Short mmCIF file of C-alpha atoms in Angstrom, two decimals:
data_model
loop_
_atom_site.label_atom_id
_atom_site.label_comp_id
_atom_site.label_asym_id
_atom_site.label_seq_id
_atom_site.Cartn_x
_atom_site.Cartn_y
_atom_site.Cartn_z
CA MET A 888 -0.22 0.02 0.39
CA ALA A 889 1.33 3.60 -0.79
CA SER A 890 2.60 5.19 2.08
CA GLY A 891 -0.43 7.52 4.29
CA ALA A 892 -2.56 4.23 3.32
CA GLY A 893 -4.90 4.40 6.96
CA TRP A 894 -7.16 1.81 8.17
CA ARG A 895 -9.86 1.47 6.06
CA GLU A 896 -7.02 0.41 2.56
CA PHE A 897 -5.31 -1.50 5.86
CA ALA A 898 -8.84 -3.41 6.40
CA ALA A 899 -10.11 -3.87 2.84
CA VAL A 900 -6.85 -5.17 1.91
CA ALA A 901 -7.37 -7.93 5.07
CA VAL A 902 -10.84 -8.78 3.87
CA GLY A 903 -10.23 -9.20 0.20
CA GLY A 904 -7.30 -11.16 1.40
CA MET A 905 -9.00 -13.44 2.90
CA LEU A 906 -11.81 -14.07 0.17
CA GLY A 907 -9.59 -14.18 -2.40
CA THR A 908 -7.52 -17.02 -0.52
CA GLY A 909 -10.57 -18.93 0.40
CA LEU A 910 -11.40 -18.68 -3.63
CA ARG A 911 -7.93 -20.17 -4.42
CA LEU A 912 -8.12 -22.68 -2.24
CA GLY A 913 -11.44 -23.72 -3.64
CA ILE A 914 -9.99 -23.85 -7.12
CA ASP A 915 -7.19 -25.88 -6.21
CA LEU A 916 -9.15 -28.27 -4.08
CA VAL A 917 -11.78 -28.66 -7.64
CA LEU A 918 -8.93 -28.70 -9.53
CA PRO A 919 -6.16 -31.02 -7.74
CA LEU A 920 -2.65 -30.43 -8.71
CA ALA A 921 -1.71 -33.11 -11.53
CA ASP A 922 1.52 -33.11 -13.33
CA PHE A 923 0.60 -29.70 -14.80
CA PRO A 924 -0.33 -26.79 -12.08
CA VAL A 925 -3.48 -26.29 -14.24
CA SER A 926 -5.10 -24.92 -11.25
CA THR A 927 -2.61 -21.85 -10.43
CA LEU A 928 -2.67 -21.11 -14.63
CA LEU A 929 -6.44 -20.55 -14.26
CA VAL A 930 -6.22 -18.38 -11.48
CA ASN A 931 -3.23 -16.59 -12.58
CA SER A 932 -5.15 -15.96 -16.23
CA VAL A 933 -8.53 -15.20 -14.47
CA GLY A 934 -7.59 -12.86 -12.31
CA SER A 935 -5.11 -11.28 -14.75
CA PHE A 936 -7.99 -10.47 -17.05
CA ALA A 937 -10.11 -9.64 -13.96
CA LEU A 938 -8.14 -6.95 -12.22
CA ALA A 939 -7.14 -5.08 -16.10
CA PHE A 940 -10.61 -5.28 -16.42
CA LEU A 941 -11.24 -3.83 -13.45
CA VAL A 942 -8.86 -0.84 -13.74
CA ALA A 943 -9.71 -0.04 -17.14
CA GLN A 944 -13.53 -0.12 -16.58
CA HIS A 945 -13.50 1.57 -12.80
CA TRP A 946 -10.08 2.37 -10.99
CA GLY A 947 -10.29 5.59 -11.71
CA SER A 948 -14.41 6.36 -9.81
CA LEU A 949 -13.04 3.55 -6.99
CA LYS A 950 -12.47 5.23 -3.48
CA PRO A 951 -8.69 4.19 -2.54
CA TRP A 952 -9.65 1.46 0.12
CA ALA A 953 -11.87 0.41 -2.66
CA ARG A 954 -8.63 -0.28 -4.43
CA ALA A 955 -6.41 -1.96 -2.39
CA GLY A 956 -9.27 -4.40 -0.86
CA LEU A 957 -9.88 -5.36 -4.38
CA GLY A 958 -5.99 -5.44 -6.24
CA PRO A 959 -3.45 -6.56 -3.49
CA GLY A 960 -5.91 -8.05 -1.23
CA LEU A 961 -8.45 -9.92 -3.17
CA LEU A 962 -6.50 -10.05 -6.44
CA GLY A 963 -3.62 -10.15 -5.18
CA SER A 964 -4.51 -13.12 -2.63
CA PHE A 965 -6.21 -15.25 -5.40
CA THR A 966 -3.47 -15.07 -8.06
CA THR A 967 0.12 -15.60 -6.93
CA PHE A 968 4.25 -15.67 -8.54
CA SER A 969 5.06 -18.05 -5.73
CA ALA A 970 3.01 -21.37 -7.06
CA VAL A 971 4.35 -20.42 -9.91
CA ALA A 972 7.18 -20.65 -8.83
CA VAL A 973 6.99 -24.11 -6.51
CA SER A 974 5.96 -25.54 -9.18
CA LEU A 975 8.73 -24.94 -12.13
CA VAL A 976 11.42 -26.07 -9.50
CA ASP A 977 8.94 -29.09 -8.76
CA MET A 978 9.36 -29.99 -12.57
CA GLY A 979 12.42 -28.36 -12.92
CA THR A 980 14.24 -30.82 -9.28
CA THR A 981 11.74 -34.35 -11.42
CA GLY A 982 14.00 -33.57 -15.14
CA GLU A 983 10.68 -32.95 -16.56
CA TRP A 984 12.61 -29.14 -18.09
CA MET A 985 10.41 -29.59 -20.95
CA LEU A 986 6.81 -28.82 -19.17
CA ALA A 987 8.34 -26.57 -17.29
CA ALA A 988 9.08 -24.12 -20.03
CA ALA A 989 5.67 -25.04 -21.53
CA TYR A 990 4.34 -24.24 -18.42
CA LEU A 991 6.26 -20.73 -18.00
CA ALA A 992 5.51 -19.83 -21.16
CA ALA A 993 1.86 -20.91 -20.36
CA THR A 994 1.41 -18.78 -17.41
CA LEU A 995 3.58 -15.76 -19.30
CA LEU A 996 1.25 -15.62 -22.50
CA LEU A 997 -1.26 -16.07 -21.06
CA GLY A 998 -1.35 -14.00 -18.32
CA LEU A 999 -0.10 -10.86 -20.53
CA GLY A 1000 -3.28 -12.14 -23.04
CA ALA A 1001 -5.84 -12.45 -20.25
CA ALA A 1002 -4.57 -8.59 -19.35
CA ALA A 1003 -4.57 -7.14 -22.77
CA VAL A 1004 -8.32 -8.11 -23.25
CA GLY A 1005 -9.23 -6.80 -20.00
CA LEU A 1006 -8.24 -3.87 -20.91
CA ARG A 1007 -10.02 -3.88 -23.88
CA MET A 1008 -13.06 -5.32 -22.96
CA GLY A 1009 -13.10 -2.74 -19.89
CA ALA A 1010 -11.76 0.08 -21.81
CA PRO A 1011 -14.43 2.70 -22.25
CA ARG A 1012 -16.25 2.96 -25.42
#
């Protein structure tokens, strides 16, 4: 959070973080980790789209506490780079370097693509 953030922003991030983490766990339970971490790829792509759409469509009209709760709170806890890193290291330690490279490429392409689509769809017409 930016300097000068107050208790509302802190509370919004805490509540958003609880919700995002719960959603993330739910998706992990529905799509359990297999040889390829589908749930992490899906969550990060959906989160990239959602944040980009939110930024393009509503960011300027939201109060600072709402931006903090939705951005770093909800979507920041829903998506995670650490899960990507652990998956890549795990694939690498088991000798699945090609799978790790494909997963990294898919993560970058889908995340950036989803963000681009979200910005375009959320942009005022």
